């Protein structure tokens, strides 16, 4: 794991955009794994800026988002499909049908199987972007007794529901379930980029980098991947020993 400590969120976002830009330049038809939440928003803004400046072309890129609430309609403003359209997809030239988000509105098992199959057909994910939950979750893989391998439906932890309540009018409105790529799905990506910002991520980051590999801190599974870059601001990196 390579940890790059940045002075602030702005630098994290710039460097994350540099890594995505390099991936697209190297392979114009690359397959990107994407995340929602606050962590990658600055990166999306910067990628949009570079696209508008004529420096980036998404016409051959395919994307696969990590997760989606379940059940939820894609037109629901709280859905991750809506979020991704709003903060990223509608601002760039990614063709319709190239921007995949798990369907939160179809029969669960079919959705999970179809998503894995689509990733496989696309040739696998070249670069997967991740955030990290304060409890060490990645995508919606919550702390558990075993690592979940493939795309599946999960019950969200109370702490995750509380953390995500900031996007809803009321905590009671936060969906209790989600469909998420599994740890095995994520580890199959050729390259992984994890973005962490703020003191609320410091403990989880320490566990991920310096603790044992355990499903009780799902992000620790990334220690088993050969090509992980972590971009952390000083607050998020504050508890790391080295
Ligand atoms: C989002 C996702 C989540 C977030 C995590 C951190 O698609 O998979 O694991 O990355 O909850 O969220 P933020 O970035 O809002 O702190």
Tab-separated table of C-alpha atoms and ligand atoms in Angstrom:
chain	number	residue	atom	x	y	z
A	1	UNK	CA	0.000	0.000	0.000
A	2	UNK	CA	1.347	3.386	-0.908
A	3	UNK	CA	0.155	6.168	1.429
A	4	UNK	CA	0.444	9.720	0.092
A	5	UNK	CA	-0.236	12.359	2.723
A	6	UNK	CA	-1.622	15.582	1.256
A	7	UNK	CA	-1.883	18.931	2.987
A	8	UNK	CA	-5.641	19.225	2.538
A	9	UNK	CA	-8.741	17.996	0.691
A	10	UNK	CA	-7.951	20.218	-2.290
A	11	UNK	CA	-4.596	18.514	-2.819
A	12	UNK	CA	-6.189	15.062	-2.334
A	13	UNK	CA	-8.726	15.898	-5.060
A	14	UNK	CA	-6.099	17.216	-7.494
A	15	UNK	CA	-3.901	14.172	-7.068
A	16	UNK	CA	-6.843	11.800	-7.382
A	17	UNK	CA	-7.823	13.523	-10.639
A	18	UNK	CA	-4.189	13.159	-11.833
A	19	UNK	CA	-4.376	9.394	-11.265
A	20	UNK	CA	-7.686	9.049	-13.157
A	21	UNK	CA	-6.438	11.277	-15.953
A	22	UNK	CA	-3.318	9.107	-16.322
A	23	UNK	CA	-5.470	5.956	-16.463
A	24	UNK	CA	-7.695	7.426	-19.206
A	25	UNK	CA	-4.711	8.681	-21.225
A	26	UNK	CA	-2.981	5.330	-21.012
A	27	UNK	CA	-6.143	3.425	-21.965
A	28	UNK	CA	-8.900	5.593	-23.473
A	29	UNK	CA	-11.415	2.737	-23.144
A	30	UNK	CA	-10.522	2.001	-19.528
A	31	UNK	CA	-13.028	0.706	-16.993
A	32	UNK	CA	-13.283	2.842	-13.859
A	33	UNK	CA	-14.882	1.828	-10.576
A	34	UNK	CA	-16.466	4.859	-8.907
A	35	UNK	CA	-17.737	5.841	-5.463
A	36	UNK	CA	-20.348	8.268	-4.147
A	37	UNK	CA	-20.184	10.158	-0.827
A	38	UNK	CA	-18.247	13.323	0.007
A	39	UNK	CA	-14.711	12.010	-0.503
A	40	UNK	CA	-14.594	11.915	-4.336
A	41	UNK	CA	-16.675	15.060	-4.999
A	42	UNK	CA	-13.605	17.325	-5.299
A	43	UNK	CA	-12.025	14.810	-7.685
A	44	UNK	CA	-15.176	14.760	-9.854
A	45	UNK	CA	-15.174	18.587	-9.963
A	46	UNK	CA	-11.562	18.609	-11.064
A	47	UNK	CA	-12.167	15.941	-13.742
A	48	UNK	CA	-15.095	17.991	-15.073
A	49	UNK	CA	-12.846	21.070	-15.181
A	50	UNK	CA	-10.224	19.161	-17.169
A	51	UNK	CA	-12.889	17.781	-19.518
A	52	UNK	CA	-14.262	21.286	-20.117
A	53	UNK	CA	-10.727	22.491	-20.809
A	54	UNK	CA	-10.507	19.869	-23.567
A	55	UNK	CA	-7.908	17.772	-21.743
A	56	UNK	CA	-10.009	14.680	-21.082
A	57	UNK	CA	-12.256	12.508	-23.199
A	58	UNK	CA	-14.698	10.028	-21.647
A	59	UNK	CA	-16.214	8.851	-24.938
A	60	UNK	CA	-14.783	5.331	-24.612
A	61	UNK	CA	-14.658	5.049	-20.823
A	62	UNK	CA	-16.966	2.723	-18.891
A	63	UNK	CA	-17.727	3.157	-15.217
A	64	UNK	CA	-19.124	0.875	-12.504
A	65	UNK	CA	-20.276	2.402	-9.249
A	66	UNK	CA	-19.676	0.521	-6.034
A	67	UNK	CA	-23.148	0.576	-4.589
A	68	UNK	CA	-26.735	1.786	-4.453
A	69	UNK	CA	-29.423	1.937	-1.810
A	70	UNK	CA	-32.001	-0.846	-1.974
A	71	UNK	CA	-34.796	-0.602	-2.824
A	72	UNK	CA	-34.749	2.799	-4.509
A	73	UNK	CA	-35.853	4.279	-7.840
A	74	UNK	CA	-33.112	5.787	-10.039
A	75	UNK	CA	-35.117	9.019	-10.252
A	76	UNK	CA	-35.159	9.379	-6.446
A	77	UNK	CA	-32.909	12.350	-5.594
A	78	UNK	CA	-31.419	10.257	-2.746
A	79	UNK	CA	-30.355	7.450	-5.070
A	80	UNK	CA	-26.702	7.049	-5.952
A	81	UNK	CA	-27.723	6.981	-9.628
A	82	UNK	CA	-29.181	10.472	-9.214
A	83	UNK	CA	-26.110	11.632	-7.267
A	84	UNK	CA	-23.678	10.395	-9.936
A	85	UNK	CA	-25.678	11.961	-12.768
A	86	UNK	CA	-25.818	15.208	-10.836
A	87	UNK	CA	-22.186	15.527	-9.697
A	88	UNK	CA	-20.407	13.868	-12.612
A	89	UNK	CA	-22.021	12.042	-15.545
A	90	UNK	CA	-24.192	14.848	-16.930
A	91	UNK	CA	-21.139	17.142	-17.070
A	92	UNK	CA	-18.909	14.892	-19.191
A	93	UNK	CA	-19.155	13.054	-22.529
A	94	UNK	CA	-19.562	9.533	-21.183
A	95	UNK	CA	-22.023	7.725	-23.510
A	96	UNK	CA	-25.334	6.619	-22.078
A	97	UNK	CA	-25.110	2.973	-21.072
A	98	UNK	CA	-21.408	3.223	-20.202
A	99	UNK	CA	-22.113	4.605	-16.716
A	100	UNK	CA	-23.238	1.657	-14.605
A	101	UNK	CA	-24.779	1.946	-11.139
A	102	UNK	CA	-26.327	-1.150	-9.505
A	103	UNK	CA	-30.086	-1.201	-10.064
A	104	UNK	CA	-31.787	-0.569	-6.732
A	105	UNK	CA	-35.189	-1.250	-8.251
A	106	UNK	CA	-35.058	-4.825	-9.585
A	107	UNK	CA	-35.174	-8.207	-7.900
A	108	UNK	CA	-32.087	-8.310	-5.681
A	109	UNK	CA	-30.477	-11.560	-6.758
A	110	UNK	CA	-30.866	-10.731	-10.443
A	111	UNK	CA	-29.298	-7.299	-9.903
A	112	UNK	CA	-26.287	-8.752	-8.086
A	113	UNK	CA	-25.646	-11.494	-10.632
A	114	UNK	CA	-26.112	-9.156	-13.600
A	115	UNK	CA	-23.714	-6.579	-12.153
A	116	UNK	CA	-20.892	-9.095	-11.720
A	117	UNK	CA	-21.518	-10.329	-15.247
A	118	UNK	CA	-21.414	-6.811	-16.702
A	119	UNK	CA	-18.089	-6.091	-14.993
A	120	UNK	CA	-16.692	-9.344	-16.342
A	121	UNK	CA	-17.931	-8.594	-19.879
A	122	UNK	CA	-16.329	-5.143	-19.731
A	123	UNK	CA	-12.987	-6.863	-19.099
A	124	UNK	CA	-12.804	-6.126	-15.357
A	125	UNK	CA	-12.132	-2.861	-13.554
A	126	UNK	CA	-8.823	-1.138	-14.358
A	127	UNK	CA	-8.933	1.437	-11.568
A	128	UNK	CA	-11.299	1.375	-8.593
A	129	UNK	CA	-11.894	4.566	-6.583
A	130	UNK	CA	-12.890	4.052	-2.937
A	131	UNK	CA	-13.783	6.120	0.084
A	132	UNK	CA	-13.692	4.641	3.585
A	133	UNK	CA	-16.331	4.709	6.319
A	134	UNK	CA	-15.434	5.796	9.853
A	135	UNK	CA	-16.094	2.157	10.837
A	136	UNK	CA	-13.708	0.883	8.143
A	137	UNK	CA	-16.333	-0.072	5.582
A	138	UNK	CA	-15.549	0.055	1.878
A	139	UNK	CA	-18.469	0.302	-0.520
A	140	UNK	CA	-21.260	-0.931	1.782
A	141	UNK	CA	-19.265	-3.862	3.117
A	142	UNK	CA	-19.872	-3.315	6.816
A	143	UNK	CA	-17.802	-4.855	9.641
A	144	UNK	CA	-18.766	-8.534	9.874
A	145	UNK	CA	-17.432	-11.965	10.805
A	146	UNK	CA	-16.506	-12.849	7.224
A	147	UNK	CA	-15.573	-10.974	4.056
A	148	UNK	CA	-18.394	-10.889	1.495
A	149	UNK	CA	-17.028	-11.965	-1.853
A	150	UNK	CA	-19.398	-10.783	-4.556
A	151	UNK	CA	-22.063	-8.152	-5.216
A	152	UNK	CA	-24.794	-8.664	-2.618
A	153	UNK	CA	-27.518	-6.929	-0.611
A	154	UNK	CA	-26.605	-5.748	2.910
A	155	UNK	CA	-28.297	-4.319	5.986
A	156	UNK	CA	-26.643	-1.012	6.804
A	157	UNK	CA	-25.065	-0.436	10.225
A	158	UNK	CA	-26.607	2.148	12.542
A	159	UNK	CA	-23.359	4.181	12.351
A	160	UNK	CA	-23.555	4.244	8.529
A	161	UNK	CA	-27.210	5.278	8.608
A	162	UNK	CA	-26.296	8.089	11.026
A	163	UNK	CA	-23.320	9.183	8.873
A	164	UNK	CA	-25.444	9.238	5.702
A	165	UNK	CA	-28.361	11.043	7.373
A	166	UNK	CA	-26.682	14.340	6.427
A	167	UNK	CA	-27.904	13.805	2.858
A	168	UNK	CA	-31.551	13.270	3.954
A	169	UNK	CA	-34.236	15.476	5.506
A	170	UNK	CA	-34.586	13.012	8.369
A	171	UNK	CA	-32.534	10.044	9.602
A	172	UNK	CA	-35.677	7.905	9.347
A	173	UNK	CA	-35.608	8.461	5.559
A	174	UNK	CA	-32.196	6.779	5.099
A	175	UNK	CA	-32.750	3.397	3.406
A	176	UNK	CA	-31.815	0.471	5.652
A	177	UNK	CA	-30.409	-1.736	2.907
A	178	UNK	CA	-28.058	-1.411	-0.041
A	179	UNK	CA	-26.660	-3.422	-2.928
A	180	UNK	CA	-22.872	-3.368	-2.970
A	181	UNK	CA	-19.889	-4.866	-4.716
A	182	UNK	CA	-18.246	-7.447	-2.472
A	183	UNK	CA	-14.689	-7.335	-1.140
A	184	UNK	CA	-13.759	-9.974	-3.721
A	185	UNK	CA	-15.186	-7.814	-6.525
A	186	UNK	CA	-13.158	-4.832	-5.313
A	187	UNK	CA	-9.932	-6.817	-4.915
A	188	UNK	CA	-10.202	-7.961	-8.547
A	189	UNK	CA	-9.691	-4.393	-9.793
A	190	UNK	CA	-6.220	-4.032	-11.303
A	191	UNK	CA	-5.482	-0.852	-9.370
A	192	UNK	CA	-7.153	0.755	-6.341
A	193	UNK	CA	-7.228	4.394	-5.247
A	194	UNK	CA	-8.636	5.164	-1.793
A	195	UNK	CA	-9.451	8.746	-0.791
A	196	UNK	CA	-9.657	9.723	2.887
A	197	UNK	CA	-10.225	13.165	4.302
A	198	UNK	CA	-10.816	14.449	7.823
A	199	UNK	CA	-10.136	13.309	11.385
A	200	UNK	CA	-13.233	11.086	11.361
A	201	UNK	CA	-11.337	8.682	9.079
A	202	UNK	CA	-8.073	8.587	11.079
A	203	UNK	CA	-8.864	5.536	13.216
A	204	UNK	CA	-10.193	3.523	10.262
A	205	UNK	CA	-7.160	4.458	8.175
A	206	UNK	CA	-4.789	3.333	10.900
A	207	UNK	CA	-6.581	-0.012	11.159
A	208	UNK	CA	-6.597	-0.441	7.388
A	209	UNK	CA	-2.871	0.244	6.949
A	210	UNK	CA	-1.309	-0.942	10.197
A	211	UNK	CA	-3.774	-3.361	11.770
A	212	UNK	CA	-4.415	-7.023	11.035
A	213	UNK	CA	-6.489	-8.115	8.025
A	214	UNK	CA	-9.933	-8.662	9.529
A	215	UNK	CA	-13.536	-8.541	8.286
A	216	UNK	CA	-14.253	-6.433	11.374
A	217	UNK	CA	-12.427	-3.653	9.504
A	218	UNK	CA	-13.339	-4.476	5.891
A	219	UNK	CA	-10.853	-1.980	4.361
A	220	UNK	CA	-7.988	-4.016	5.859
A	221	UNK	CA	-8.590	-6.529	3.046
A	222	UNK	CA	-6.866	-4.024	0.761
A	223	UNK	CA	-3.537	-5.089	2.316
A	224	UNK	CA	-3.897	-8.201	0.150
A	225	UNK	CA	-3.992	-6.173	-3.080
A	226	UNK	CA	-0.701	-5.507	-4.905
A	227	UNK	CA	-1.494	-1.996	-6.195
A	228	UNK	CA	-3.262	0.286	-3.702
A	229	UNK	CA	-2.675	4.037	-3.467
A	230	UNK	CA	-4.123	5.923	-0.510
A	231	UNK	CA	-4.524	9.675	-0.763
A	232	UNK	CA	-5.123	11.042	2.725
A	233	UNK	CA	-5.133	14.577	4.044
A	234	UNK	CA	-3.156	15.344	7.194
A	235	UNK	CA	-6.161	14.917	9.493
A	236	UNK	CA	-7.029	11.480	8.090
A	237	UNK	CA	-3.380	10.377	8.250
A	238	UNK	CA	-2.806	11.773	11.751
A	239	UNK	CA	-2.833	8.399	13.559
A	240	UNK	CA	-0.483	6.568	11.147
A	241	UNK	CA	2.834	5.561	12.709
A	242	UNK	CA	4.972	6.032	9.587
B	1	LIG	C1	-19.913	5.249	-1.462
B	1	LIG	C2	-19.325	4.200	-0.638
B	1	LIG	C3	-18.995	4.418	0.814
B	1	LIG	C4	-18.257	5.730	1.065
B	1	LIG	C5	-17.926	5.873	2.549
B	1	LIG	C6	-17.285	7.219	2.844
B	1	LIG	O1	-20.176	4.773	-2.762
B	1	LIG	O2	-19.138	3.141	-1.119
B	1	LIG	O3	-18.214	3.347	1.267
B	1	LIG	O4	-17.088	5.761	0.298
B	1	LIG	O5	-19.071	5.743	3.320
B	1	LIG	O6	-18.220	8.229	2.624
B	1	LIG	P1	-17.812	9.755	2.592
B	1	LIG	O7	-16.898	9.931	1.444
B	1	LIG	O8	-19.108	10.498	2.405
B	1	LIG	O9	-17.151	10.044	3.902
